[in-house]
């Protein structure tokens, strides 16, 4: 889930000192899109037996401005380049990293990358989900950090102590780990750069005569970097396929070797030798001020309210389970609501088999003939995106690249499920990371403004920061050259009540779950403007980002774009069985459902809707299942009475993450109970 990159050169490689500085700077700045919460650098000078590691909880763009980085890079290049010669007179390796925090807090230096375990220094993109099992399996290494990268380095170090062959060590590592791992690493007693991946998230270019290699997590990042310099712009970009690895020895005459990191493949008898003397390691941790905690008391979870008896007393549709508090709801003389009366059957005369056949015939024209990536898949790590990826890769035989937009509310659980799926399917995941701190600050400002004058129509403002994904998908399509993007949004998740609370009536004829007519868009925009006028606290520094988000969501062009489950049959039992049994999908301990468990915002806004009106998204979802004949009304009632209970862990995480006091916030929300639901 991070950006890894680097440069390794041999003696007389056709790169000047200026070239090296320029390449590293460009790689750092471009890779910052993969994560901005910490950054690091490792320089390895085999002939001098010296190595330097710098890391800190700060963005890559700040790291490369630091005195420590500049001094270290100067020292490396002074030891490598002679004033009278344009090209290096000795070899060196640089590894670099721009991190989105997943496992391990960035303020602990041990959790930031590069990570060292004894003689192994490593950078890693991905998430290893069986960390605890690996630590038990490979003693006697002692765990020093929370970050999962450390165990991968420990496994490699363990086997290199027995057999000094990086190829075999890599094969053993990838045979044991679960999740995603694209890694670059060096051994302190070796002059070899090692690259390996189980998802294909590594691209590299070789200098002429194998005199050097430049690598990065994304083809787009590497290409843009190479294009900045005449010395590199003509270099060919190669791709490490899933479960491929590359060893690049710096010794004179040493040749790069591409091999499979699967354990059952044959390895040549090539000999790898240790360097003559121990490498002296210099470690530098950059201080970066961490904002003090704003919390003055622990969460009092007894404040959470859920009165099931009163909720059961609400008048509900006799066909579905929507309650009388639902916006724009009316009932006929038989007690059937207008949402049931206006509901459009999904297949409208066609069978599921006909719909699927037609859908597959449409996407077949995008299928690549040469095995290259042919579809871009937005991937949240939620149940529907996981099931959708399974269909795209396993059932339809397409070659997907997934992308995840992390705007600060993607949970670690979601990231682990992304890693499980991508690792098992051998699929790349491009992570686009926002400025997480800024995004979370924006959420806090808008929630704080909302708490001053609570208004159910304004609740979606809390989620505005994630709406940039439609612009991002178009940017990625241009960068990758992929035309098709397939989305796994489930039409049964339609939540008209969110716009309904803005005074926008339901549209029973709309063709897509995300569609709003022009008139409805204008009506909703007018509602927001009036609320901004009534509550000026919304006019804060988040406003520009929010405006761009809504423009992205409602105005960004959508070409070669399909919601798969508008055509394909969606069955909850089949979805759950597939992801749980085939991919070990991880569920949340505070929810009985597999839905919305990777979305950090859902526990909060659903608690608001439940407290104020006695229903949540689950009521609309279960009602649509009834209308499609998937479940009975009684089954739906049984589900929602459990699923609508407050998700305690999720609420605590959300409020801590955005920096609001749990007790004060929950007390304020509880005041919304004006109809006696939670007394």
PDB file of N, CA and C in Angstrom, residues 49 103 144 192 204 233 252 294 312 326 335 338 376 549 567 570 600 652:
ATOM      1  N   UNK A  49      31.920  -0.963   2.332  1.00  0.00           N
ATOM      2  CA  UNK A  49      31.263  -1.644   3.463  1.00  0.00           C
ATOM      3  C   UNK A  49      30.568  -0.640   4.381  1.00  0.00           C
ATOM      4  N   UNK A 103       0.097  -1.152   9.044  1.00  0.00           N
ATOM      5  CA  UNK A 103       0.434  -1.771  10.320  1.00  0.00           C
ATOM      6  C   UNK A 103       1.517  -0.947  11.007  1.00  0.00           C
ATOM      7  N   UNK A 144      10.663  -6.416  16.866  1.00  0.00           N
ATOM      8  CA  UNK A 144      10.989  -5.102  17.395  1.00  0.00           C
ATOM      9  C   UNK A 144       9.933  -4.051  17.065  1.00  0.00           C
ATOM     10  N   UNK A 192      24.163  -7.382  -3.830  1.00  0.00           N
ATOM     11  CA  UNK A 192      23.061  -7.760  -4.711  1.00  0.00           C
ATOM     12  C   UNK A 192      21.790  -6.994  -4.331  1.00  0.00           C
ATOM     13  N   UNK A 204      10.652  -2.132 -13.747  1.00  0.00           N
ATOM     14  CA  UNK A 204      12.072  -1.786 -13.715  1.00  0.00           C
ATOM     15  C   UNK A 204      12.597  -1.541 -15.124  1.00  0.00           C
ATOM     16  N   UNK A 233      15.370   8.369 -21.028  1.00  0.00           N
ATOM     17  CA  UNK A 233      14.039   8.398 -21.631  1.00  0.00           C
ATOM     18  C   UNK A 233      13.817   7.301 -22.669  1.00  0.00           C
ATOM     19  N   UNK A 252      31.591  -6.873 -10.871  1.00  0.00           N
ATOM     20  CA  UNK A 252      31.989  -6.773 -12.274  1.00  0.00           C
ATOM     21  C   UNK A 252      31.674  -8.074 -12.994  1.00  0.00           C
ATOM     22  N   UNK A 294      -6.077  15.307  21.466  1.00  0.00           N
ATOM     23  CA  UNK A 294      -7.108  16.261  21.874  1.00  0.00           C
ATOM     24  C   UNK A 294      -8.123  15.629  22.823  1.00  0.00           C
ATOM     25  N   UNK A 312     -39.317  -1.242  17.195  1.00  0.00           N
ATOM     26  CA  UNK A 312     -40.267  -2.212  16.642  1.00  0.00           C
ATOM     27  C   UNK A 312     -41.691  -1.632  16.551  1.00  0.00           C
ATOM     28  N   UNK A 326     -39.245   7.434   7.198  1.00  0.00           N
ATOM     29  CA  UNK A 326     -38.448   7.501   5.969  1.00  0.00           C
ATOM     30  C   UNK A 326     -38.902   8.701   5.139  1.00  0.00           C
ATOM     31  N   UNK A 335     -51.316  -0.604   3.200  1.00  0.00           N
ATOM     32  CA  UNK A 335     -50.104  -0.412   3.989  1.00  0.00           C
ATOM     33  C   UNK A 335     -48.817  -0.582   3.206  1.00  0.00           C
ATOM     34  N   UNK A 338     -44.889   3.677  -1.108  1.00  0.00           N
ATOM     35  CA  UNK A 338     -44.666   4.123  -2.485  1.00  0.00           C
ATOM     36  C   UNK A 338     -43.341   3.632  -3.044  1.00  0.00           C
ATOM     37  N   UNK A 376      -9.659  -1.769 -15.352  1.00  0.00           N
ATOM     38  CA  UNK A 376      -9.324  -1.097 -14.100  1.00  0.00           C
ATOM     39  C   UNK A 376     -10.490  -1.312 -13.137  1.00  0.00           C
ATOM     40  N   UNK A 549     -14.850  17.597  -4.826  1.00  0.00           N
ATOM     41  CA  UNK A 549     -15.350  16.235  -4.677  1.00  0.00           C
ATOM     42  C   UNK A 549     -16.700  16.066  -5.365  1.00  0.00           C
ATOM     43  N   UNK A 567     -26.212  -5.709 -14.255  1.00  0.00           N
ATOM     44  CA  UNK A 567     -26.482  -6.740 -15.255  1.00  0.00           C
ATOM     45  C   UNK A 567     -26.367  -8.149 -14.686  1.00  0.00           C
ATOM     46  N   UNK A 570     -26.901 -10.701  -8.253  1.00  0.00           N
ATOM     47  CA  UNK A 570     -26.209 -10.528  -6.967  1.00  0.00           C
ATOM     48  C   UNK A 570     -27.001 -11.272  -5.907  1.00  0.00           C
ATOM     49  N   UNK A 600     -14.795   3.304   7.349  1.00  0.00           N
ATOM     50  CA  UNK A 600     -14.692   3.887   8.674  1.00  0.00           C
ATOM     51  C   UNK A 600     -15.792   4.863   9.022  1.00  0.00           C
ATOM     52  N   UNK A 652     -15.797   4.366  18.090  1.00  0.00           N
ATOM     53  CA  UNK A 652     -14.606   4.824  18.817  1.00  0.00           C
ATOM     54  C   UNK A 652     -13.485   5.136  17.838  1.00  0.00           C
TER      55      UNK A 652
END
